[in-house]
Amino acid sequence: MERIHIKDLKEYIGKEVRIRGRVDTIRDQGKILFLVLRDRTGKVQTVAWHGDEEVFKNAKSLTNESVVDIIGDVKEAKQVATGYEVAIKSLKVDSLSNTPLPIVIEEPHTNNISALDRRLDYRWIDLRSERNSLMMDVATTMGHALRTYCIENEFKEIQAPRIISAASESGASVFEVKYFDKKAYLAQSPQFHKQMGISSDLERVFNMGPVFRAEKSFTTRHLTEYTSFDVEMGYIDSYKDVCHFEQEMLKYMLKQVKEKHGEEIKRVFGTEVKVPEGDFPFLSVEEAKKKLAKAGVPSKDTGDFSPEEEKAIGQIMEEETGSEFIFMVDYPHARRAFYHMKNEENPSIALGFDLFWKGLEITTGAQREHRVENLKENAKERGMGEESLSEYFDYFKYGCPPHGGFAIGTERLLMKMLGFGSILETTYLPNTPNRLGKLIARK
Ligand code: AMO
């Protein structure tokens, strides 16, 4: 007999159905047992009577979260909220759950009952909650929309290698791995290989996949492994072409998420998904620092922003412009990656940007230096060895179109979209300095 999902049961009143799922709650009233059954589409009350000995014995043996396979009749029942229930005719126990559960499975209104570390240690139970199930649905729609937007704009999807021979970002944050008798690295970004796609005349490429950062950052926005959505596009005139593409891609993605899950997101997380209109404002680092100083927000660094500054400038700009997004531009070149192009009129400035959303950096992007001699010069300024980068430099030796691109941290994007306080909550199974799937001892 085919399985019916719980959300469709109302169409089966008066009929026999097969439903499968978990025992959400058990109410034992002696001669009658109410089992609320849960599947990924909803919940329904099922009833076992003592008159049917086999069914009743099986029902009595159940614990919360056990997995069952039920055949029964859908009957009208005015006393339950749905207006119907399922009278059990046969009940098979597929898997009995241990009891008690190590954590509380959260309902929309019971936020953070078990401590986050404990919930993450039992992530497979934690993910059963309605909140997390919705979060996974939204993550799926988000990734699908980003990919679809690129595909519809004539991008090719690449899978850049994750084990590579040279670090693309800061050498300090790279994981070294043993590669037979040689040293290799886990990619911190598909940076070099997405740029290779431009030299390969793929012209527009995107890559969605894991990247690795060996940073001992215990924050609400850092992971040691995260999923990066990377874009690289050829024949640009300015990094602003890249900004424009990202802006339109994010609007498209937010529209898809809002259409599909907007109401549920509001009900479960209390967050409104807003689809921006018009262009995102640009703000130079220098201007931003002036605004922050005026608002009394302390700044230790003229070339970058602390989390407090990011939050404050997000609020200031939202009040001034109504935009939740800001393109932060004109960073000092010395503080950016060596592959960013320098502004010809003022070489101390990089032709790149960060995108802030609701007070958090979600993207870094830039026009790239495609002229190999300038690229080598930039690397030299940072004391980077030419030898380790020789393969990368080779990508530019045989002609390479001007190009630029960006990368979005997808867990940060989801965190801001749903209004979560920590990136650990928007990651399927987060890895951080003190957790590898599970909590590991902090050194
Ligand atoms: P960057 O290092 O700024 O740039 O990373 C791009 C975006 O990735 C996210 N991110 C992180 N998310 C979770 N945990 C981390 N430890 C972490 N580090 C970064 C942020 C950030 O904005 N190659 C360049 C991009 C490019 O120029 O195309 C790069 O990787 O959202």
Short mmCIF file of C-alpha atoms and ligand atoms in Angstrom, two decimals:
data_model
loop_
_atom_site.label_atom_id
_atom_site.label_comp_id
_atom_site.label_asym_id
_atom_site.label_seq_id
_atom_site.Cartn_x
_atom_site.Cartn_y
_atom_site.Cartn_z
CA MET A 1 0.00 0.00 0.00
CA GLU A 2 1.33 3.43 -0.92
CA ARG A 3 2.32 5.85 1.84
CA ILE A 4 0.22 9.01 2.27
CA HIS A 5 1.86 12.14 3.65
CA ILE A 6 0.19 13.65 6.69
CA LYS A 7 -0.54 16.99 4.99
CA ASP A 8 -2.71 15.15 2.43
CA LEU A 9 -4.84 13.16 4.90
CA LYS A 10 -7.82 15.52 4.75
CA GLU A 11 -8.49 14.23 1.25
CA TYR A 12 -8.80 10.68 2.64
CA ILE A 13 -11.55 11.10 5.26
CA GLY A 14 -13.57 7.87 5.35
CA LYS A 15 -10.75 5.93 3.65
CA GLU A 16 -8.01 3.56 4.70
CA VAL A 17 -4.46 4.94 4.50
CA ARG A 18 -0.88 4.02 5.24
CA ILE A 19 1.16 6.64 7.11
CA ARG A 20 4.81 6.44 8.21
CA GLY A 21 6.77 8.63 10.57
CA ARG A 22 7.78 9.27 14.15
CA VAL A 23 5.86 9.13 17.39
CA ASP A 24 5.78 12.78 18.43
CA THR A 25 3.78 12.42 21.65
CA ILE A 26 2.02 9.62 23.50
CA ARG A 27 -1.10 10.05 25.65
CA ASP A 28 -1.99 6.87 27.51
CA GLN A 29 -5.55 6.85 28.87
CA GLY A 30 -5.62 3.24 29.98
CA LYS A 31 -7.90 1.57 27.48
CA ILE A 32 -7.17 4.01 24.72
CA LEU A 33 -3.85 5.34 23.53
CA PHE A 34 -3.38 8.51 21.49
CA LEU A 35 -0.21 8.69 19.42
CA VAL A 36 0.56 11.91 17.62
CA LEU A 37 2.46 10.89 14.50
CA ARG A 38 4.85 13.27 12.75
CA ASP A 39 6.27 13.17 9.25
CA ARG A 40 8.09 15.90 7.35
CA THR A 41 4.75 17.38 6.20
CA GLY A 42 2.92 17.65 9.53
CA LYS A 43 1.37 15.91 12.52
CA VAL A 44 -1.78 13.84 13.02
CA GLN A 45 -3.44 12.17 15.99
CA THR A 46 -3.76 8.39 15.72
CA VAL A 47 -5.76 6.20 18.09
CA ALA A 48 -5.23 2.63 19.33
CA TRP A 49 -8.05 0.80 21.19
CA HIS A 50 -7.54 -1.94 23.75
CA GLY A 51 -10.07 -4.05 21.78
CA ASP A 52 -7.44 -4.77 19.13
CA GLU A 53 -4.88 -6.64 21.22
CA GLU A 54 -2.06 -6.80 18.65
CA VAL A 55 -2.24 -3.10 17.82
CA PHE A 56 -2.63 -2.12 21.47
CA LYS A 57 0.37 -4.20 22.59
CA ASN A 58 2.58 -2.63 19.90
CA ALA A 59 1.34 0.87 20.71
CA LYS A 60 2.03 0.36 24.44
CA SER A 61 5.64 -0.62 23.67
CA LEU A 62 6.36 2.68 21.92
CA THR A 63 8.60 5.50 23.07
CA ASN A 64 8.74 9.09 21.80
CA GLU A 65 10.61 9.42 18.48
CA SER A 66 10.16 5.77 17.55
CA VAL A 67 9.57 5.17 13.84
CA VAL A 68 6.31 3.44 12.93
CA ASP A 69 4.34 2.25 9.92
CA ILE A 70 0.59 2.54 10.44
CA ILE A 71 -2.44 1.46 8.46
CA GLY A 72 -5.74 2.93 9.63
CA ASP A 73 -8.98 4.69 8.76
CA VAL A 74 -9.14 8.48 8.56
CA LYS A 75 -12.19 9.50 10.61
CA GLU A 76 -13.76 12.84 11.33
CA ALA A 77 -13.00 13.97 14.90
CA LYS A 78 -14.38 17.34 15.94
CA GLN A 79 -12.41 17.38 19.22
CA VAL A 80 -9.01 17.59 17.47
CA ALA A 81 -7.73 20.75 15.79
CA THR A 82 -7.33 19.17 12.35
CA GLY A 83 -10.92 17.82 12.43
CA TYR A 84 -9.85 14.22 11.79
CA GLU A 85 -7.75 11.43 13.25
CA VAL A 86 -6.53 8.01 12.20
CA ALA A 87 -7.98 4.89 13.87
CA ILE A 88 -5.09 2.41 13.80
CA LYS A 89 -5.79 -1.01 12.23
CA SER A 90 -2.19 -2.21 12.06
CA LEU A 91 0.98 -0.82 13.59
CA LYS A 92 4.51 -1.93 12.73
CA VAL A 93 7.40 -0.64 14.82
CA ASP A 94 10.21 0.09 12.34
CA SER A 95 12.65 1.44 14.91
CA LEU A 96 12.30 1.91 18.65
CA SER A 97 13.93 5.06 20.06
CA ASN A 98 15.95 5.06 23.26
CA THR A 99 14.46 7.20 25.96
CA PRO A 100 14.84 9.84 27.33
CA LEU A 101 16.14 11.91 24.43
CA PRO A 102 19.46 13.69 25.11
CA ILE A 103 18.04 17.06 23.98
CA VAL A 104 14.68 18.77 23.65
CA ILE A 105 13.47 18.97 20.05
CA GLU A 106 12.53 22.59 19.63
CA GLU A 107 9.14 23.89 18.64
CA PRO A 108 8.86 27.35 17.06
CA HIS A 109 8.04 28.83 20.47
CA THR A 110 10.58 26.85 22.55
CA ASN A 111 13.74 28.42 21.25
CA ASN A 112 17.10 27.24 22.69
CA ILE A 113 15.91 24.99 25.50
CA SER A 114 18.96 22.75 25.26
CA ALA A 115 22.36 24.47 25.13
CA LEU A 116 23.64 24.97 21.59
CA ASP A 117 26.74 22.77 22.07
CA ARG A 118 24.60 19.90 23.28
CA ARG A 119 22.11 20.35 20.44
CA LEU A 120 24.96 20.26 17.94
CA ASP A 121 26.40 17.10 19.54
CA TYR A 122 23.04 15.50 18.78
CA ARG A 123 22.52 17.38 15.53
CA TRP A 124 20.57 14.56 13.86
CA ILE A 125 17.92 14.86 16.58
CA ASP A 126 18.10 18.66 16.62
CA LEU A 127 17.50 18.77 12.85
CA ARG A 128 14.15 17.00 13.34
CA SER A 129 12.59 20.20 14.72
CA GLU A 130 10.17 22.22 12.61
CA ARG A 131 12.55 25.19 12.79
CA ASN A 132 15.49 23.25 11.47
CA SER A 133 13.48 21.40 8.88
CA LEU A 134 12.32 24.79 7.52
CA MET A 135 15.90 26.07 7.70
CA MET A 136 17.04 23.15 5.51
CA ASP A 137 14.20 23.82 3.03
CA VAL A 138 15.19 27.49 2.83
CA ALA A 139 18.88 26.56 2.38
CA THR A 140 17.88 24.30 -0.51
CA THR A 141 15.78 27.00 -2.20
CA MET A 142 18.56 29.54 -1.64
CA GLY A 143 21.26 27.36 -3.23
CA HIS A 144 18.96 26.39 -6.07
CA ALA A 145 18.09 30.03 -6.80
CA LEU A 146 21.74 31.16 -6.79
CA ARG A 147 22.71 28.36 -9.14
CA THR A 148 19.67 28.90 -11.38
CA TYR A 149 20.36 32.61 -11.69
CA CYS A 150 23.91 31.91 -12.83
CA ILE A 151 22.85 29.17 -15.26
CA GLU A 152 20.19 31.42 -16.77
CA ASN A 153 22.86 34.08 -17.25
CA GLU A 154 25.07 31.73 -19.27
CA PHE A 155 27.45 30.69 -16.52
CA LYS A 156 29.13 27.31 -16.46
CA GLU A 157 29.31 25.37 -13.22
CA ILE A 158 32.76 24.21 -12.17
CA GLN A 159 34.02 22.02 -9.35
CA ALA A 160 37.40 23.46 -8.46
CA PRO A 161 39.79 21.04 -6.72
CA ARG A 162 39.70 21.11 -2.92
CA ILE A 163 43.22 19.74 -2.44
CA ILE A 164 45.62 22.22 -3.91
CA SER A 165 49.31 23.03 -4.03
CA ALA A 166 49.31 26.70 -2.93
CA ALA A 167 47.30 28.85 -0.52
CA SER A 168 45.17 31.51 -2.23
CA GLU A 169 44.19 33.55 0.82
CA SER A 170 46.29 34.27 3.91
CA GLY A 171 49.00 31.63 4.40
CA ALA A 172 48.22 31.64 8.12
CA SER A 173 44.73 30.23 7.70
CA VAL A 174 45.46 27.20 5.53
CA PHE A 175 45.19 23.55 6.57
CA GLU A 176 48.18 21.53 5.46
CA VAL A 177 47.58 17.93 4.41
CA LYS A 178 49.94 15.09 3.62
CA TYR A 179 49.70 14.32 -0.07
CA PHE A 180 51.64 11.07 -0.46
CA ASP A 181 55.21 12.22 0.24
CA LYS A 182 54.43 15.88 -0.48
CA LYS A 183 52.70 18.80 1.23
CA ALA A 184 49.35 19.99 -0.04
CA TYR A 185 46.63 22.32 1.25
CA LEU A 186 42.88 22.27 1.68
CA ALA A 187 41.47 25.05 -0.51
CA GLN A 188 40.52 28.17 1.45
CA SER A 189 38.65 29.31 -1.64
CA PRO A 190 38.35 28.16 -5.28
CA GLN A 191 39.95 31.52 -6.12
CA PHE A 192 42.83 30.40 -8.36
CA HIS A 193 40.83 27.76 -10.17
CA LYS A 194 37.79 29.91 -10.83
CA GLN A 195 40.17 32.41 -12.41
CA MET A 196 41.63 29.52 -14.43
CA GLY A 197 38.12 29.16 -15.89
CA ILE A 198 38.45 32.68 -17.31
CA SER A 199 41.76 31.84 -18.96
CA SER A 200 40.05 28.71 -20.32
CA ASP A 201 37.49 30.94 -22.08
CA LEU A 202 34.61 29.57 -20.05
CA GLU A 203 33.95 33.31 -19.67
CA ARG A 204 31.48 33.03 -16.77
CA VAL A 205 31.86 30.40 -14.06
CA PHE A 206 30.41 29.60 -10.67
CA ASN A 207 31.37 27.08 -8.03
CA MET A 208 29.42 26.05 -4.94
CA GLY A 209 31.31 23.90 -2.50
CA PRO A 210 33.26 23.48 0.72
CA VAL A 211 36.26 25.62 1.63
CA PHE A 212 38.51 25.36 4.66
CA ARG A 213 39.93 27.97 7.01
CA ALA A 214 42.43 27.12 9.74
CA GLU A 215 41.41 30.05 11.92
CA LYS A 216 41.04 29.65 15.67
CA SER A 217 38.07 32.01 15.70
CA PHE A 218 35.44 31.24 18.30
CA THR A 219 32.82 33.62 16.98
CA THR A 220 29.22 33.51 15.82
CA ARG A 221 30.34 33.97 12.20
CA HIS A 222 33.36 31.73 11.65
CA LEU A 223 33.59 28.08 10.70
CA THR A 224 36.69 26.08 9.79
CA GLU A 225 34.75 24.56 6.90
CA TYR A 226 32.00 26.42 5.09
CA THR A 227 30.17 26.40 1.78
CA SER A 228 31.24 29.15 -0.54
CA PHE A 229 29.24 30.36 -3.54
CA ASP A 230 31.86 31.68 -5.94
CA VAL A 231 31.37 33.61 -9.15
CA GLU A 232 33.92 34.77 -11.72
CA MET A 233 33.11 36.69 -14.90
CA GLY A 234 35.24 37.75 -17.85
CA TYR A 235 35.32 40.87 -20.04
CA ILE A 236 34.22 43.25 -17.30
CA ASP A 237 34.95 46.99 -17.41
CA SER A 238 34.95 47.50 -13.66
CA TYR A 239 34.40 45.69 -10.39
CA LYS A 240 31.06 47.51 -10.36
CA ASP A 241 29.87 45.14 -13.12
CA VAL A 242 30.49 42.34 -10.63
CA CYS A 243 28.63 44.21 -7.87
CA HIS A 244 25.67 44.68 -10.18
CA PHE A 245 25.56 41.00 -11.04
CA GLU A 246 25.66 40.01 -7.37
CA GLN A 247 22.95 42.51 -6.50
CA GLU A 248 20.58 41.14 -9.14
CA MET A 249 21.39 37.55 -8.20
CA LEU A 250 20.58 38.23 -4.53
CA LYS A 251 17.33 39.97 -5.43
CA TYR A 252 16.31 36.97 -7.53
CA MET A 253 17.23 34.57 -4.74
CA LEU A 254 15.34 36.56 -2.08
CA LYS A 255 12.28 36.69 -4.32
CA GLN A 256 12.31 32.91 -4.70
CA VAL A 257 12.74 32.38 -0.97
CA LYS A 258 10.01 34.87 -0.13
CA GLU A 259 7.54 33.35 -2.58
CA LYS A 260 8.18 29.82 -1.40
CA HIS A 261 8.78 30.23 2.34
CA GLY A 262 8.12 33.89 3.28
CA GLU A 263 5.05 33.20 5.41
CA GLU A 264 6.53 30.17 7.14
CA ILE A 265 9.74 32.10 7.89
CA LYS A 266 7.67 34.84 9.49
CA ARG A 267 5.60 32.37 11.53
CA VAL A 268 8.51 30.20 12.69
CA PHE A 269 11.40 32.68 12.98
CA GLY A 270 9.53 36.00 13.21
CA THR A 271 11.71 37.36 10.38
CA GLU A 272 10.46 39.20 7.32
CA VAL A 273 12.22 38.36 4.05
CA LYS A 274 12.55 41.64 2.16
CA VAL A 275 13.25 41.71 -1.57
CA PRO A 276 15.27 44.89 -2.15
CA GLU A 277 14.32 47.34 -4.87
CA GLY A 278 16.76 49.53 -6.80
CA ASP A 279 20.53 49.58 -6.42
CA PHE A 280 22.45 48.83 -3.23
CA PRO A 281 24.35 51.92 -2.03
CA PHE A 282 28.15 52.16 -2.33
CA LEU A 283 30.14 53.55 0.57
CA SER A 284 33.90 54.07 0.76
CA VAL A 285 35.81 52.78 3.78
CA GLU A 286 36.89 56.35 4.51
CA GLU A 287 33.30 57.65 4.45
CA ALA A 288 32.15 54.75 6.61
CA LYS A 289 34.83 55.47 9.20
CA LYS A 290 33.73 59.12 9.34
CA LYS A 291 30.11 58.11 9.88
CA LEU A 292 31.15 55.68 12.60
CA ALA A 293 33.28 58.30 14.35
CA LYS A 294 30.33 60.72 14.24
CA ALA A 295 28.12 58.07 15.83
CA GLY A 296 30.74 57.50 18.57
CA VAL A 297 31.68 53.97 17.48
CA PRO A 298 35.37 53.33 18.25
CA SER A 299 37.64 52.09 15.46
CA LYS A 300 41.05 50.46 15.87
CA ASP A 301 41.76 49.82 12.22
CA THR A 302 41.46 52.22 9.29
CA GLY A 303 41.54 49.41 6.71
CA ASP A 304 38.91 47.02 8.00
CA PHE A 305 35.86 46.78 10.28
CA SER A 306 35.29 45.12 13.63
CA PRO A 307 32.01 43.20 14.10
CA GLU A 308 30.70 46.13 16.17
CA GLU A 309 31.54 48.57 13.38
CA GLU A 310 29.91 46.33 10.76
CA LYS A 311 26.74 46.23 12.83
CA ALA A 312 26.72 49.98 13.48
CA ILE A 313 27.40 50.99 9.87
CA GLY A 314 24.64 48.60 8.78
CA GLN A 315 22.18 50.41 11.03
CA ILE A 316 23.38 53.89 10.06
CA MET A 317 23.09 53.12 6.34
CA GLU A 318 19.72 51.45 6.70
CA GLU A 319 18.41 54.57 8.42
CA GLU A 320 19.96 56.84 5.80
CA THR A 321 19.15 54.90 2.64
CA GLY A 322 16.57 52.26 3.60
CA SER A 323 18.90 49.55 2.25
CA GLU A 324 19.84 46.46 4.27
CA PHE A 325 22.78 45.95 1.85
CA ILE A 326 25.91 48.10 1.44
CA PHE A 327 28.76 47.72 -1.00
CA MET A 328 31.81 48.79 0.99
CA VAL A 329 34.53 49.96 -1.42
CA ASP A 330 37.95 51.62 -1.66
CA TYR A 331 39.79 49.40 0.81
CA PRO A 332 43.54 49.92 1.11
CA HIS A 333 45.18 47.53 -1.38
CA ALA A 334 47.77 46.46 1.20
CA ARG A 335 44.95 45.01 3.31
CA ARG A 336 43.37 43.00 0.51
CA ALA A 337 44.38 39.84 -1.31
CA PHE A 338 47.31 40.25 -3.72
CA TYR A 339 45.14 39.27 -6.71
CA HIS A 340 42.93 42.38 -6.39
CA MET A 341 43.64 44.98 -9.06
CA LYS A 342 44.96 48.34 -7.92
CA ASN A 343 43.14 51.55 -8.73
CA GLU A 344 45.32 53.10 -11.47
CA GLU A 345 44.67 56.67 -10.29
CA ASN A 346 45.40 55.79 -6.68
CA PRO A 347 47.38 52.55 -6.43
CA SER A 348 47.01 52.42 -2.64
CA ILE A 349 43.34 51.56 -3.17
CA ALA A 350 42.02 48.17 -4.32
CA LEU A 351 39.36 47.78 -6.99
CA GLY A 352 37.34 45.52 -4.78
CA PHE A 353 34.45 45.46 -2.36
CA ASP A 354 32.80 43.73 0.55
CA LEU A 355 29.03 43.36 0.67
CA PHE A 356 27.44 43.87 4.08
CA TRP A 357 23.95 42.61 4.82
CA LYS A 358 22.18 43.70 8.02
CA GLY A 359 25.51 44.53 9.62
CA LEU A 360 27.54 41.48 8.55
CA GLU A 361 30.07 40.95 5.76
CA ILE A 362 28.66 38.26 3.51
CA THR A 363 30.87 38.72 0.44
CA THR A 364 34.29 39.77 -0.75
CA GLY A 365 34.83 40.54 -4.43
CA ALA A 366 37.09 42.43 -6.80
CA GLN A 367 38.36 43.06 -10.25
CA ARG A 368 41.41 40.79 -10.56
CA GLU A 369 44.87 41.70 -11.69
CA HIS A 370 45.13 39.80 -14.99
CA ARG A 371 48.47 41.27 -16.10
CA VAL A 372 51.01 38.75 -14.95
CA GLU A 373 53.85 41.20 -14.23
CA ASN A 374 51.60 43.38 -12.04
CA LEU A 375 50.28 40.25 -10.33
CA LYS A 376 53.81 39.10 -9.51
CA GLU A 377 54.59 42.57 -8.18
CA ASN A 378 51.53 42.48 -5.88
CA ALA A 379 52.59 39.08 -4.53
CA LYS A 380 56.13 40.33 -3.97
CA GLU A 381 54.86 43.30 -1.96
CA ARG A 382 53.31 40.79 0.44
CA GLY A 383 56.46 38.69 0.62
CA MET A 384 54.79 35.77 -1.15
CA GLY A 385 57.16 33.37 -2.86
CA GLU A 386 56.95 33.37 -6.65
CA GLU A 387 57.72 29.66 -6.80
CA SER A 388 54.68 28.51 -4.85
CA LEU A 389 52.46 30.65 -7.07
CA SER A 390 54.08 29.73 -10.39
CA GLU A 391 51.19 27.52 -11.53
CA TYR A 392 48.72 30.35 -10.79
CA PHE A 393 50.88 32.89 -12.63
CA ASP A 394 50.95 30.56 -15.63
CA TYR A 395 47.17 30.97 -16.04
CA PHE A 396 47.83 34.55 -17.14
CA LYS A 397 50.81 33.99 -19.43
CA TYR A 398 48.91 32.92 -22.51
CA GLY A 399 46.34 35.71 -22.58
CA CYS A 400 43.59 36.29 -20.06
CA PRO A 401 40.55 38.59 -20.38
CA PRO A 402 39.99 41.29 -17.75
CA HIS A 403 37.76 39.72 -15.14
CA GLY A 404 36.38 39.86 -11.64
CA GLY A 405 34.26 37.93 -9.22
CA PHE A 406 33.14 37.40 -5.68
CA ALA A 407 32.36 34.79 -3.05
CA ILE A 408 29.42 34.52 -0.68
CA GLY A 409 29.59 32.63 2.61
CA THR A 410 26.29 30.76 2.27
CA GLU A 411 25.90 29.97 5.97
CA ARG A 412 26.24 33.69 6.78
CA LEU A 413 23.68 34.47 4.08
CA LEU A 414 21.20 32.03 5.60
CA MET A 415 21.93 33.32 9.10
CA LYS A 416 20.98 36.85 8.10
CA MET A 417 17.96 35.72 6.10
CA LEU A 418 16.43 33.82 9.02
CA GLY A 419 17.68 36.09 11.81
CA PHE A 420 19.76 33.43 13.63
CA GLY A 421 22.29 34.58 16.21
CA SER A 422 25.04 32.15 15.21
CA ILE A 423 26.41 30.61 12.05
CA LEU A 424 26.60 27.28 13.89
CA GLU A 425 22.81 27.08 13.70
CA THR A 426 22.64 27.53 9.93
CA THR A 427 25.25 24.87 9.16
CA TYR A 428 24.20 21.25 8.63
CA LEU A 429 26.99 19.90 10.84
CA PRO A 430 29.36 22.71 11.75
CA ASN A 431 33.11 22.31 12.06
CA THR A 432 34.90 24.89 14.21
CA PRO A 433 38.23 24.89 16.08
CA ASN A 434 36.63 22.92 18.91
CA ARG A 435 34.21 20.73 17.02
CA LEU A 436 34.61 18.15 14.29
CA GLY A 437 31.07 16.94 13.96
CA LYS A 438 31.05 16.63 17.74
CA LEU A 439 32.65 18.77 20.43
CA ILE A 440 36.39 17.99 20.74
CA ALA A 441 38.62 19.05 23.62
CA ARG A 442 39.69 22.66 23.49
CA LYS A 443 43.48 23.00 23.72
P1 AMO B 1 36.88 35.96 1.86
O1 AMO B 1 38.01 35.31 2.54
O2 AMO B 1 36.50 37.34 2.32
O3 AMO B 1 37.15 36.08 0.29
O4 AMO B 1 35.60 35.03 1.97
C1 AMO B 1 34.42 35.32 1.26
C2 AMO B 1 33.21 35.22 2.16
O5 AMO B 1 33.18 33.95 2.78
C3 AMO B 1 32.64 34.05 4.09
N1 AMO B 1 33.64 33.57 5.06
C4 AMO B 1 33.38 32.72 6.07
N2 AMO B 1 32.25 32.11 6.45
C5 AMO B 1 32.32 31.28 7.51
N3 AMO B 1 33.44 31.01 8.20
C6 AMO B 1 34.60 31.59 7.85
N4 AMO B 1 35.73 31.31 8.54
C7 AMO B 1 34.62 32.49 6.74
N5 AMO B 1 35.56 33.22 6.12
C8 AMO B 1 34.97 33.86 5.10
C9 AMO B 1 32.28 35.50 4.29
C10 AMO B 1 33.19 36.20 3.31
O6 AMO B 1 32.67 37.44 2.92
N6 AMO B 1 38.57 34.50 -2.64
C11 AMO B 1 37.86 35.54 -1.96
C12 AMO B 1 36.56 35.89 -2.63
C13 AMO B 1 36.67 36.53 -3.99
O7 AMO B 1 37.37 37.58 -4.08
O8 AMO B 1 36.06 36.03 -4.94
C14 AMO B 1 37.55 35.06 -0.52
O9 AMO B 1 37.55 33.90 -0.23
O10 AMO B 1 30.92 35.66 3.94
#
